[in-house]
Amino acid sequence: MYKFIVLIGTGIILIAFFFAITYIKKRKPDYFKYIFLYLLSGLLISANTIMANTSAWILKNTKSILIEQVLILLQSLLLGKFCLGVLKESVYAKKIKWLIYLMILTQIIFIIIVHTENIEIRPSISSNLILLIFCSYYFRNLMTNEPTLILVKSSAFWIFMGIFFSSCIGFPVGTLTQFIPKYGEYGHVRSQIFSIFNVSLIFLYLFIIKSYICLKHPQNL
Amino acid sequence: MIFFIVISVLLILALVVFISLIIYRYQQKQNIYFKDIEALKTSHQNTLLQSQLEIQEQTFQHISREIHDNIGQKLTLAKLHLNTLNYTNTDKTIEQVNDSVNIISEAINDLSDLSHSMSSEIILNNGLIKALEFEVAQLAKSKIYKISFTAGGEPIFMDAHAELVLFRIVQETLNNIIKHAAASQISIDLHYDKTLLTMQVNDNGRGFKVNEAVTGTGLQNIKKRAAALKGCLHINSKINDGTQIKIEIPLYANSTNI
């Protein structure tokens, strides 16, 4: 099940990347450069996961996990920069800047803890939580500003929806990881929970595709 | 497997509900917003219309005054000359006829100037800047005033009615200067910003006490017209130190693409 979801996810990332390439020359908001890099790092994470599951992969499991965590750190930074790009005119811009620093710092600390103390925790929980805060800023901004947007045609809206969905699922999953047994009677629950998390990530990539499609219409942010 | 499917479906449903809710709330807000904008536009149009009616009324009064005080007087004088022609004295007759022809020519010119300055055709056909250039040229003809006009920034075409109101403001201001200021120099500056049109009329006349004069009809008219364009009027004046009238009009409220 888990591998199947990973394969589907990789396919969706490839399609999203294809859209990013197709729309590379089209005039678009500045924050799309972060989304392009996000897709690129998503592809690298997928490649790393697929290779880690093949016996021919030369790197040890711990190194593969470290690579994945560093790439997730990069992705969190890129999503943070994207949020800052969208909300740069809002009153939250300064807070977002500081929260990005906090997010990166805590994630680095978590990565170090995971690799030195052997505690099982997903370092991305801090970024999930902080990205949820960014989403709340976006929604608040959306509801307090003049409602001149056509939401269904707004790229930023769909990306924020994807971030919101994946972070909503990613945060509890990441926090509860160490409490879910790996083996035994309920061992399969773990892989299913991670599959749900991966499905939420697939939705994020689907919404990124939708945001690229929205570029056909003039963007009024 | 069932656990995975059930949870996934529930989460996806929650996402769909959440997105629908956000879009629904936003669209509700958007509907109210557009209704407000529409109401504001209607009220703006009404104020503009009212202002135009007032302008029309004043224009009629002005025409009537001009015909009675100026052109009428000249024609009466010409008639008097022609009525008192003495056919026995040929030289005097020729002189009287020539005088009459001159007076009638002056009356025709005045009539033509009056017609030009009252017509809104020039605004509709050529825009505010050309109309102001014409108005300045007319006043410069009198050789009483040293008058200048400058237009800066990138001109933005406003709604024709708004331009007409603005033009009438300048005419009213110039009228006030002619009537009361005893000035020798007048300058009109127009400056277009991205969102704001600033118009400044300066003179070096005798000036006045702003607090006492704001109740006068002329300045009240200017104020009302500026308000009709959602603009701000600033008056600076000191006794014997000239007057500066500055009007700032937001372009977003008066541009042609509203």
Short mmCIF file of C-alpha atoms in Angstrom, two decimals:
data_model
loop_
_atom_site.label_atom_id
_atom_site.label_comp_id
_atom_site.label_asym_id
_atom_site.label_seq_id
_atom_site.Cartn_x
_atom_site.Cartn_y
_atom_site.Cartn_z
CA MET A 1 0.00 0.00 0.00
CA TYR A 2 2.71 2.44 1.10
CA LYS A 3 4.84 1.76 -1.99
CA PHE A 4 1.82 2.09 -4.25
CA ILE A 5 1.00 5.52 -2.77
CA VAL A 6 4.66 6.57 -3.15
CA LEU A 7 4.58 5.57 -6.82
CA ILE A 8 1.34 7.46 -7.45
CA GLY A 9 2.81 10.45 -5.59
CA THR A 10 5.92 10.36 -7.77
CA GLY A 11 3.72 10.28 -10.87
CA ILE A 12 1.74 13.31 -9.66
CA ILE A 13 4.96 15.21 -8.85
CA LEU A 14 6.23 14.43 -12.36
CA ILE A 15 2.99 15.77 -13.88
CA ALA A 16 3.23 18.90 -11.67
CA PHE A 17 6.85 19.32 -12.77
CA PHE A 18 5.75 18.97 -16.40
CA PHE A 19 3.24 21.79 -15.82
CA ALA A 20 5.97 23.89 -14.18
CA ILE A 21 8.18 23.42 -17.24
CA THR A 22 5.30 24.17 -19.61
CA TYR A 23 4.50 27.40 -17.81
CA ILE A 24 8.14 28.37 -17.25
CA LYS A 25 8.06 31.25 -19.76
CA LYS A 26 4.57 32.47 -18.94
CA ARG A 27 4.31 35.69 -16.97
CA LYS A 28 3.48 34.66 -13.45
CA PRO A 29 3.73 35.85 -9.85
CA ASP A 30 7.23 35.91 -8.39
CA TYR A 31 6.45 33.24 -5.78
CA PHE A 32 6.21 30.54 -8.48
CA LYS A 33 10.01 30.25 -8.45
CA TYR A 34 9.69 28.76 -4.93
CA ILE A 35 7.00 26.36 -6.15
CA PHE A 36 9.24 25.26 -9.03
CA LEU A 37 12.08 24.53 -6.60
CA TYR A 38 9.60 22.82 -4.27
CA LEU A 39 8.60 20.46 -7.09
CA LEU A 40 12.23 19.80 -7.91
CA SER A 41 13.04 18.88 -4.30
CA GLY A 42 9.83 16.79 -4.19
CA LEU A 43 11.16 14.78 -7.13
CA LEU A 44 14.48 14.30 -5.33
CA ILE A 45 12.67 13.09 -2.18
CA SER A 46 10.67 10.60 -4.26
CA ALA A 47 13.79 9.38 -6.03
CA ASN A 48 15.52 9.00 -2.67
CA THR A 49 12.57 7.06 -1.19
CA ILE A 50 12.30 4.76 -4.20
CA MET A 51 16.04 4.06 -4.24
CA ALA A 52 16.14 3.51 -0.47
CA ASN A 53 13.63 0.69 -0.98
CA THR A 54 15.76 -1.05 -3.59
CA SER A 55 18.54 -3.38 -2.51
CA ALA A 56 20.96 -1.86 -5.04
CA TRP A 57 20.96 1.48 -3.23
CA ILE A 58 24.46 2.07 -1.93
CA LEU A 59 23.64 4.47 0.87
CA LYS A 60 22.76 3.25 4.32
CA ASN A 61 19.19 3.69 5.57
CA THR A 62 20.19 6.38 8.08
CA LYS A 63 21.89 8.44 5.36
CA SER A 64 18.88 8.10 3.12
CA ILE A 65 16.68 9.32 5.99
CA LEU A 66 19.05 12.25 6.57
CA ILE A 67 18.90 13.21 2.87
CA GLU A 68 15.12 13.05 3.00
CA GLN A 69 14.98 15.19 6.14
CA VAL A 70 17.32 17.81 4.66
CA LEU A 71 15.21 17.93 1.50
CA ILE A 72 12.04 18.28 3.61
CA LEU A 73 13.77 21.12 5.47
CA LEU A 74 14.45 22.76 2.10
CA GLN A 75 10.83 22.25 1.07
CA SER A 76 9.60 23.85 4.31
CA LEU A 77 11.85 26.83 3.67
CA LEU A 78 10.52 27.14 0.11
CA LEU A 79 6.89 26.97 1.26
CA GLY A 80 7.69 29.55 3.93
CA LYS A 81 9.20 31.83 1.29
CA PHE A 82 6.15 31.25 -0.89
CA CYS A 83 3.83 32.31 1.98
CA LEU A 84 6.00 35.38 2.57
CA GLY A 85 5.86 36.16 -1.16
CA VAL A 86 2.07 36.06 -1.19
CA LEU A 87 1.61 37.95 2.07
CA LYS A 88 4.50 40.41 1.65
CA GLU A 89 2.11 43.37 1.48
CA SER A 90 0.13 42.27 4.53
CA VAL A 91 0.63 43.16 8.19
CA TYR A 92 1.84 39.60 8.83
CA ALA A 93 4.96 39.83 6.64
CA LYS A 94 7.32 40.58 9.53
CA LYS A 95 5.86 37.81 11.70
CA ILE A 96 6.15 35.35 8.82
CA LYS A 97 9.82 36.24 8.35
CA TRP A 98 10.58 35.50 12.01
CA LEU A 99 8.48 32.35 11.99
CA ILE A 100 10.46 31.07 8.98
CA TYR A 101 13.70 31.46 10.98
CA LEU A 102 12.07 29.67 13.93
CA MET A 103 10.77 26.90 11.66
CA ILE A 104 14.19 26.24 10.13
CA LEU A 105 15.95 26.37 13.50
CA THR A 106 13.57 23.94 15.21
CA GLN A 107 13.62 21.60 12.24
CA ILE A 108 17.44 21.52 12.29
CA ILE A 109 17.34 20.84 16.03
CA PHE A 110 14.85 18.00 15.47
CA ILE A 111 17.06 16.50 12.74
CA ILE A 112 20.05 16.57 15.10
CA ILE A 113 18.01 15.04 17.94
CA VAL A 114 16.67 12.28 15.70
CA HIS A 115 20.19 11.33 14.58
CA THR A 116 21.99 11.67 17.91
CA GLU A 117 19.42 10.68 20.56
CA ASN A 118 17.69 8.01 18.47
CA ILE A 119 14.25 9.44 19.28
CA GLU A 120 11.66 8.72 16.68
CA ILE A 121 10.05 11.98 15.73
CA ARG A 122 9.31 13.62 12.40
CA PRO A 123 11.38 16.83 12.17
CA SER A 124 8.77 18.31 9.84
CA ILE A 125 6.20 18.74 12.65
CA SER A 126 7.49 22.23 13.47
CA SER A 127 7.19 23.29 9.82
CA ASN A 128 3.71 21.74 9.60
CA LEU A 129 2.59 23.72 12.63
CA ILE A 130 4.15 26.98 11.42
CA LEU A 131 2.77 26.50 7.89
CA LEU A 132 -0.67 26.10 9.48
CA ILE A 133 -0.13 29.49 11.15
CA PHE A 134 0.80 30.96 7.74
CA CYS A 135 -2.41 29.48 6.29
CA SER A 136 -4.44 31.09 9.07
CA TYR A 137 -2.76 34.42 8.24
CA TYR A 138 -3.67 33.93 4.59
CA PHE A 139 -7.32 33.14 5.39
CA ARG A 140 -7.55 36.07 7.77
CA ASN A 141 -5.99 38.33 5.14
CA LEU A 142 -8.43 36.98 2.59
CA MET A 143 -11.43 37.74 4.78
CA THR A 144 -10.33 41.18 5.96
CA ASN A 145 -9.09 42.65 2.67
CA GLU A 146 -11.30 43.95 -0.14
CA PRO A 147 -12.78 40.83 -1.74
CA THR A 148 -11.72 41.50 -5.31
CA LEU A 149 -10.27 38.05 -6.04
CA ILE A 150 -11.94 35.30 -7.98
CA LEU A 151 -10.89 32.56 -5.56
CA VAL A 152 -11.28 29.57 -7.83
CA LYS A 153 -8.97 31.26 -10.35
CA SER A 154 -6.37 32.35 -7.81
CA SER A 155 -3.14 30.33 -7.87
CA ALA A 156 -2.14 31.32 -4.34
CA PHE A 157 -5.49 30.17 -2.93
CA TRP A 158 -5.10 26.63 -4.26
CA ILE A 159 -1.52 26.31 -3.07
CA PHE A 160 -2.53 27.52 0.38
CA MET A 161 -5.36 24.98 0.38
CA GLY A 162 -2.84 22.24 -0.39
CA ILE A 163 -0.46 23.43 2.32
CA PHE A 164 -3.34 23.65 4.80
CA PHE A 165 -4.55 20.13 4.04
CA SER A 166 -1.12 18.50 4.12
CA SER A 167 -0.08 20.36 7.28
CA CYS A 168 -3.36 19.54 9.02
CA ILE A 169 -2.62 15.86 8.49
CA GLY A 170 1.17 16.07 8.71
CA PHE A 171 1.25 17.67 12.15
CA PRO A 172 -0.72 15.01 14.10
CA VAL A 173 0.91 12.19 12.12
CA GLY A 174 4.39 13.57 12.85
CA THR A 175 3.63 14.11 16.51
CA LEU A 176 2.10 10.67 17.08
CA THR A 177 4.75 8.70 15.17
CA GLN A 178 6.58 7.52 18.25
CA PHE A 179 3.35 6.31 19.87
CA ILE A 180 2.35 4.08 16.97
CA PRO A 181 3.84 0.58 17.29
CA LYS A 182 6.12 -0.48 14.43
CA TYR A 183 5.54 -4.20 14.74
CA GLY A 184 3.02 -6.57 16.23
CA GLU A 185 -0.75 -6.63 16.06
CA TYR A 186 -1.14 -2.95 15.09
CA GLY A 187 2.01 -2.70 12.98
CA HIS A 188 0.02 -2.25 9.76
CA VAL A 189 -1.76 0.83 11.19
CA ARG A 190 1.51 2.71 11.04
CA SER A 191 2.00 2.22 7.31
CA GLN A 192 -1.64 3.12 6.70
CA ILE A 193 -1.30 6.35 8.71
CA PHE A 194 1.82 7.27 6.72
CA SER A 195 -0.06 6.44 3.54
CA ILE A 196 -2.79 8.91 4.57
CA PHE A 197 -0.09 11.51 5.14
CA ASN A 198 1.32 10.79 1.69
CA VAL A 199 -2.16 11.11 0.19
CA SER A 200 -2.37 14.59 1.75
CA LEU A 201 0.95 15.43 0.10
CA ILE A 202 -0.41 14.14 -3.21
CA PHE A 203 -3.28 16.60 -2.77
CA LEU A 204 -0.79 19.41 -2.24
CA TYR A 205 0.87 18.53 -5.56
CA LEU A 206 -2.54 18.27 -7.26
CA PHE A 207 -3.38 21.74 -6.01
CA ILE A 208 -0.04 22.99 -7.34
CA ILE A 209 -1.08 21.62 -10.76
CA LYS A 210 -4.40 23.45 -10.34
CA SER A 211 -2.52 26.65 -9.46
CA TYR A 212 -0.49 26.35 -12.68
CA ILE A 213 -3.73 25.88 -14.63
CA CYS A 214 -5.05 29.05 -12.94
CA LEU A 215 -2.19 30.94 -14.62
CA LYS A 216 -4.28 30.90 -17.80
CA HIS A 217 -6.31 33.67 -16.17
CA PRO A 218 -4.83 37.01 -15.13
CA GLN A 219 -3.74 36.80 -11.51
CA ASN A 220 -5.09 39.45 -9.18
CA LEU A 221 -3.42 38.89 -5.86
CA MET B 1 -7.10 -1.27 4.31
CA ILE B 2 -10.65 -0.27 5.28
CA PHE B 3 -9.20 2.01 7.95
CA PHE B 4 -7.08 3.75 5.29
CA ILE B 5 -9.94 4.15 2.84
CA VAL B 6 -12.42 5.42 5.44
CA ILE B 7 -10.01 7.92 6.95
CA SER B 8 -8.82 9.12 3.53
CA VAL B 9 -12.37 9.60 2.26
CA LEU B 10 -13.37 11.43 5.46
CA LEU B 11 -10.36 13.73 5.21
CA ILE B 12 -10.98 14.45 1.55
CA LEU B 13 -14.62 15.21 2.33
CA ALA B 14 -13.51 17.53 5.13
CA LEU B 15 -11.18 19.28 2.67
CA VAL B 16 -13.94 19.69 0.08
CA VAL B 17 -16.32 21.06 2.74
CA PHE B 18 -13.63 23.44 4.00
CA ILE B 19 -12.81 24.74 0.50
CA SER B 20 -16.52 25.15 -0.32
CA LEU B 21 -17.10 26.98 2.93
CA ILE B 22 -14.21 29.39 2.33
CA ILE B 23 -15.32 30.08 -1.25
CA TYR B 24 -18.97 30.51 -0.14
CA ARG B 25 -18.08 32.95 2.66
CA TYR B 26 -15.74 34.86 0.38
CA GLN B 27 -18.35 35.13 -2.36
CA GLN B 28 -20.93 36.36 0.14
CA LYS B 29 -18.49 39.06 1.19
CA GLN B 30 -17.71 39.79 -2.46
CA ASN B 31 -21.41 40.23 -3.31
CA ILE B 32 -21.84 42.75 -0.48
CA TYR B 33 -18.67 44.53 -1.58
CA PHE B 34 -19.78 44.81 -5.22
CA LYS B 35 -23.24 46.01 -4.13
CA ASP B 36 -21.57 48.73 -2.03
CA ILE B 37 -19.37 49.73 -4.97
CA GLU B 38 -22.41 49.88 -7.23
CA ALA B 39 -24.31 52.04 -4.71
CA LEU B 40 -21.29 54.30 -4.38
CA LYS B 41 -21.04 54.63 -8.15
CA THR B 42 -24.73 55.49 -8.43
CA SER B 43 -24.48 58.08 -5.68
CA HIS B 44 -21.39 59.52 -7.35
CA GLN B 45 -23.19 59.74 -10.67
CA ASN B 46 -26.15 61.45 -8.97
CA THR B 47 -23.92 64.03 -7.31
CA LEU B 48 -22.18 64.61 -10.61
CA LEU B 49 -25.52 65.05 -12.36
CA GLN B 50 -26.70 67.49 -9.73
CA SER B 51 -23.48 69.40 -10.06
CA GLN B 52 -23.89 69.49 -13.83
CA LEU B 53 -27.41 70.90 -13.49
CA GLU B 54 -26.05 73.62 -11.23
CA ILE B 55 -23.33 74.35 -13.75
CA GLN B 56 -25.93 74.56 -16.50
CA GLU B 57 -28.00 77.00 -14.47
CA GLN B 58 -24.95 79.15 -13.79
CA THR B 59 -24.00 79.00 -17.45
CA PHE B 60 -27.42 80.33 -18.44
CA GLN B 61 -27.06 83.12 -15.91
CA HIS B 62 -23.62 83.93 -17.23
CA ILE B 63 -24.84 83.99 -20.83
CA SER B 64 -27.77 86.21 -19.88
CA ARG B 65 -25.45 88.59 -18.00
CA GLU B 66 -22.94 88.70 -20.85
CA ILE B 67 -25.67 89.39 -23.43
CA HIS B 68 -27.30 92.03 -21.28
CA ASP B 69 -24.21 93.82 -19.96
CA ASN B 70 -21.79 93.47 -22.83
CA ILE B 71 -23.13 92.44 -26.20
CA GLY B 72 -26.51 94.13 -25.64
CA GLN B 73 -24.78 97.38 -24.68
CA LYS B 74 -22.58 97.27 -27.76
CA LEU B 75 -25.47 96.59 -30.10
CA THR B 76 -27.48 99.36 -28.48
CA LEU B 77 -24.59 101.72 -29.04
CA ALA B 78 -24.30 100.62 -32.67
CA LYS B 79 -28.04 101.14 -33.11
CA LEU B 80 -27.71 104.61 -31.54
CA HIS B 81 -24.95 105.48 -34.00
CA LEU B 82 -27.00 104.27 -36.93
CA ASN B 83 -30.15 106.02 -35.71
CA THR B 84 -28.42 109.34 -35.46
CA LEU B 85 -26.91 109.27 -38.92
CA ASN B 86 -26.87 112.68 -40.50
CA TYR B 87 -26.99 112.13 -44.23
CA THR B 88 -26.15 115.75 -45.01
CA ASN B 89 -22.78 115.50 -43.31
CA THR B 90 -21.11 112.74 -45.29
CA ASP B 91 -17.84 112.69 -43.31
CA LYS B 92 -19.60 112.31 -39.97
CA THR B 93 -21.90 109.67 -41.44
CA ILE B 94 -18.94 107.63 -42.69
CA GLU B 95 -17.29 107.94 -39.26
CA GLN B 96 -20.50 106.84 -37.50
CA VAL B 97 -21.00 103.89 -39.85
CA ASN B 98 -17.37 102.81 -39.36
CA ASP B 99 -17.76 103.05 -35.59
CA SER B 100 -20.94 101.00 -35.80
CA VAL B 101 -19.19 98.35 -37.92
CA ASN B 102 -16.36 98.20 -35.36
CA ILE B 103 -18.78 97.91 -32.46
CA ILE B 104 -20.77 95.18 -34.23
CA SER B 105 -17.51 93.33 -35.02
CA GLU B 106 -16.54 93.50 -31.33
CA ALA B 107 -19.98 92.21 -30.39
CA ILE B 108 -19.61 89.32 -32.85
CA ASN B 109 -16.18 88.47 -31.41
CA ASP B 110 -17.52 88.60 -27.86
CA LEU B 111 -20.40 86.40 -28.88
CA SER B 112 -18.00 83.91 -30.47
CA ASP B 113 -15.75 83.88 -27.37
CA LEU B 114 -18.76 83.45 -25.14
CA SER B 115 -20.02 80.60 -27.26
CA HIS B 116 -16.61 78.89 -27.18
CA SER B 117 -16.08 79.27 -23.46
CA MET B 118 -19.55 78.01 -22.62
CA SER B 119 -19.51 75.04 -24.94
CA SER B 120 -18.60 71.62 -23.54
CA GLU B 121 -17.73 70.42 -27.05
CA ILE B 122 -14.07 71.28 -26.60
CA ILE B 123 -13.90 69.06 -23.49
CA LEU B 124 -15.73 66.20 -25.15
CA ASN B 125 -13.66 66.38 -28.33
CA ASN B 126 -10.22 67.39 -27.11
CA GLY B 127 -10.08 66.70 -23.39
CA LEU B 128 -9.32 68.81 -20.36
CA ILE B 129 -5.79 69.91 -21.27
CA LYS B 130 -6.75 71.34 -24.68
CA ALA B 131 -9.80 73.05 -23.17
CA LEU B 132 -7.64 74.68 -20.50
CA GLU B 133 -5.09 75.75 -23.11
CA PHE B 134 -7.91 77.41 -25.04
CA GLU B 135 -9.26 79.10 -21.91
CA VAL B 136 -5.78 80.40 -21.04
CA ALA B 137 -5.27 81.68 -24.60
CA GLN B 138 -8.61 83.51 -24.41
CA LEU B 139 -7.64 85.21 -21.18
CA ALA B 140 -4.16 86.02 -22.46
CA LYS B 141 -5.78 87.89 -25.37
CA SER B 142 -6.98 90.54 -22.92
CA LYS B 143 -3.30 91.40 -22.22
CA ILE B 144 -4.29 92.30 -18.67
CA TYR B 145 -2.85 89.10 -17.22
CA LYS B 146 0.41 87.24 -17.58
CA ILE B 147 -1.02 83.76 -17.57
CA SER B 148 0.70 80.38 -17.81
CA PHE B 149 -0.50 76.80 -17.98
CA THR B 150 1.48 73.60 -17.41
CA ALA B 151 0.41 69.96 -17.47
CA GLY B 152 2.75 67.42 -15.88
CA GLY B 153 2.79 63.67 -15.35
CA GLU B 154 1.16 61.17 -17.64
CA PRO B 155 -2.31 62.46 -18.56
CA ILE B 156 -5.11 60.00 -17.83
CA PHE B 157 -8.43 60.45 -19.61
CA MET B 158 -11.13 60.92 -17.05
CA ASP B 159 -14.83 60.54 -17.42
CA ALA B 160 -16.01 63.38 -19.78
CA HIS B 161 -18.49 64.66 -17.18
CA ALA B 162 -15.78 64.72 -14.52
CA GLU B 163 -13.48 66.64 -16.89
CA LEU B 164 -16.26 69.11 -17.59
CA VAL B 165 -16.83 69.69 -13.87
CA LEU B 166 -13.09 70.22 -13.43
CA PHE B 167 -13.03 72.64 -16.35
CA ARG B 168 -15.89 74.62 -14.83
CA ILE B 169 -13.98 74.77 -11.56
CA VAL B 170 -11.08 76.43 -13.39
CA GLN B 171 -13.47 78.81 -15.14
CA GLU B 172 -15.09 79.72 -11.83
CA THR B 173 -11.68 80.25 -10.26
CA LEU B 174 -10.54 82.46 -13.15
CA ASN B 175 -13.82 84.35 -12.95
CA ASN B 176 -13.20 84.99 -9.25
CA ILE B 177 -9.66 86.20 -10.00
CA ILE B 178 -10.95 88.57 -12.71
CA LYS B 179 -13.74 89.89 -10.51
CA HIS B 180 -12.04 90.21 -7.15
CA ALA B 181 -8.30 89.57 -7.14
CA ALA B 182 -6.89 92.48 -9.17
CA ALA B 183 -4.04 90.17 -10.09
CA SER B 184 -1.50 90.58 -12.88
CA GLN B 185 -0.14 87.04 -12.94
CA ILE B 186 -2.04 83.77 -13.02
CA SER B 187 -0.64 80.27 -13.25
CA ILE B 188 -2.53 77.02 -13.73
CA ASP B 189 -0.71 73.76 -13.05
CA LEU B 190 -2.15 70.36 -13.71
CA HIS B 191 -0.31 67.25 -12.53
CA TYR B 192 -1.30 63.64 -13.08
CA ASP B 193 -0.07 61.00 -10.68
CA LYS B 194 -0.99 57.33 -10.92
CA THR B 195 -3.94 57.79 -8.59
CA LEU B 196 -4.31 61.53 -8.15
CA LEU B 197 -4.87 64.58 -10.30
CA THR B 198 -3.62 67.78 -8.68
CA MET B 199 -4.72 71.11 -10.07
CA GLN B 200 -3.32 74.35 -8.73
CA VAL B 201 -4.37 77.89 -9.66
CA ASN B 202 -2.18 80.67 -8.30
CA ASP B 203 -2.51 84.42 -8.61
CA ASN B 204 -0.60 87.39 -7.26
CA GLY B 205 -3.71 89.39 -6.47
CA ARG B 206 -4.88 91.14 -3.36
CA GLY B 207 -5.79 87.91 -1.56
CA PHE B 208 -8.45 87.48 1.08
CA LYS B 209 -9.16 86.05 4.50
CA VAL B 210 -9.93 82.40 3.84
CA ASN B 211 -12.24 82.00 6.85
CA GLU B 212 -14.42 84.88 5.77
CA ALA B 213 -14.55 84.01 2.10
CA VAL B 214 -15.48 80.32 2.21
CA THR B 215 -19.13 81.23 2.58
CA GLY B 216 -19.10 83.11 -0.76
CA THR B 217 -21.05 81.57 -3.65
CA GLY B 218 -18.06 81.30 -5.97
CA LEU B 219 -15.89 79.35 -3.54
CA GLN B 220 -18.87 77.30 -2.37
CA ASN B 221 -19.47 76.29 -5.99
CA ILE B 222 -15.83 75.27 -6.40
CA LYS B 223 -15.99 73.31 -3.15
CA LYS B 224 -19.22 71.56 -4.15
CA ARG B 225 -17.85 70.63 -7.56
CA ALA B 226 -14.61 69.30 -6.08
CA ALA B 227 -16.67 67.23 -3.62
CA ALA B 228 -18.73 65.88 -6.52
CA LEU B 229 -15.47 64.51 -7.93
CA LYS B 230 -14.54 63.10 -4.49
CA GLY B 231 -11.73 65.63 -4.40
CA CYS B 232 -10.19 67.87 -1.77
CA LEU B 233 -9.99 71.64 -2.00
CA HIS B 234 -7.19 73.56 -0.28
CA ILE B 235 -7.22 77.35 -0.29
CA ASN B 236 -4.24 79.41 0.80
CA SER B 237 -4.54 83.14 0.74
CA LYS B 238 -3.12 86.14 2.55
CA ILE B 239 -4.09 89.74 2.23
CA ASN B 240 -1.90 91.35 -0.50
CA ASP B 241 -0.01 88.10 -1.03
CA GLY B 242 -2.03 86.30 -3.69
CA THR B 243 -4.13 83.18 -3.56
CA GLN B 244 -3.40 79.54 -4.15
CA ILE B 245 -6.23 77.14 -4.87
CA LYS B 246 -5.28 73.48 -4.95
CA ILE B 247 -7.65 70.68 -5.86
CA GLU B 248 -6.78 67.00 -5.56
CA ILE B 249 -9.02 64.59 -7.43
CA PRO B 250 -8.67 60.79 -7.04
CA LEU B 251 -8.38 59.33 -10.51
CA TYR B 252 -9.75 55.89 -9.58
CA ALA B 253 -13.15 57.46 -8.84
CA ASN B 254 -13.32 59.45 -12.06
CA SER B 255 -11.40 57.52 -14.69
CA THR B 256 -13.21 56.37 -17.82
CA ASN B 257 -12.90 52.67 -16.98
CA ILE B 258 -15.04 52.63 -13.82
#
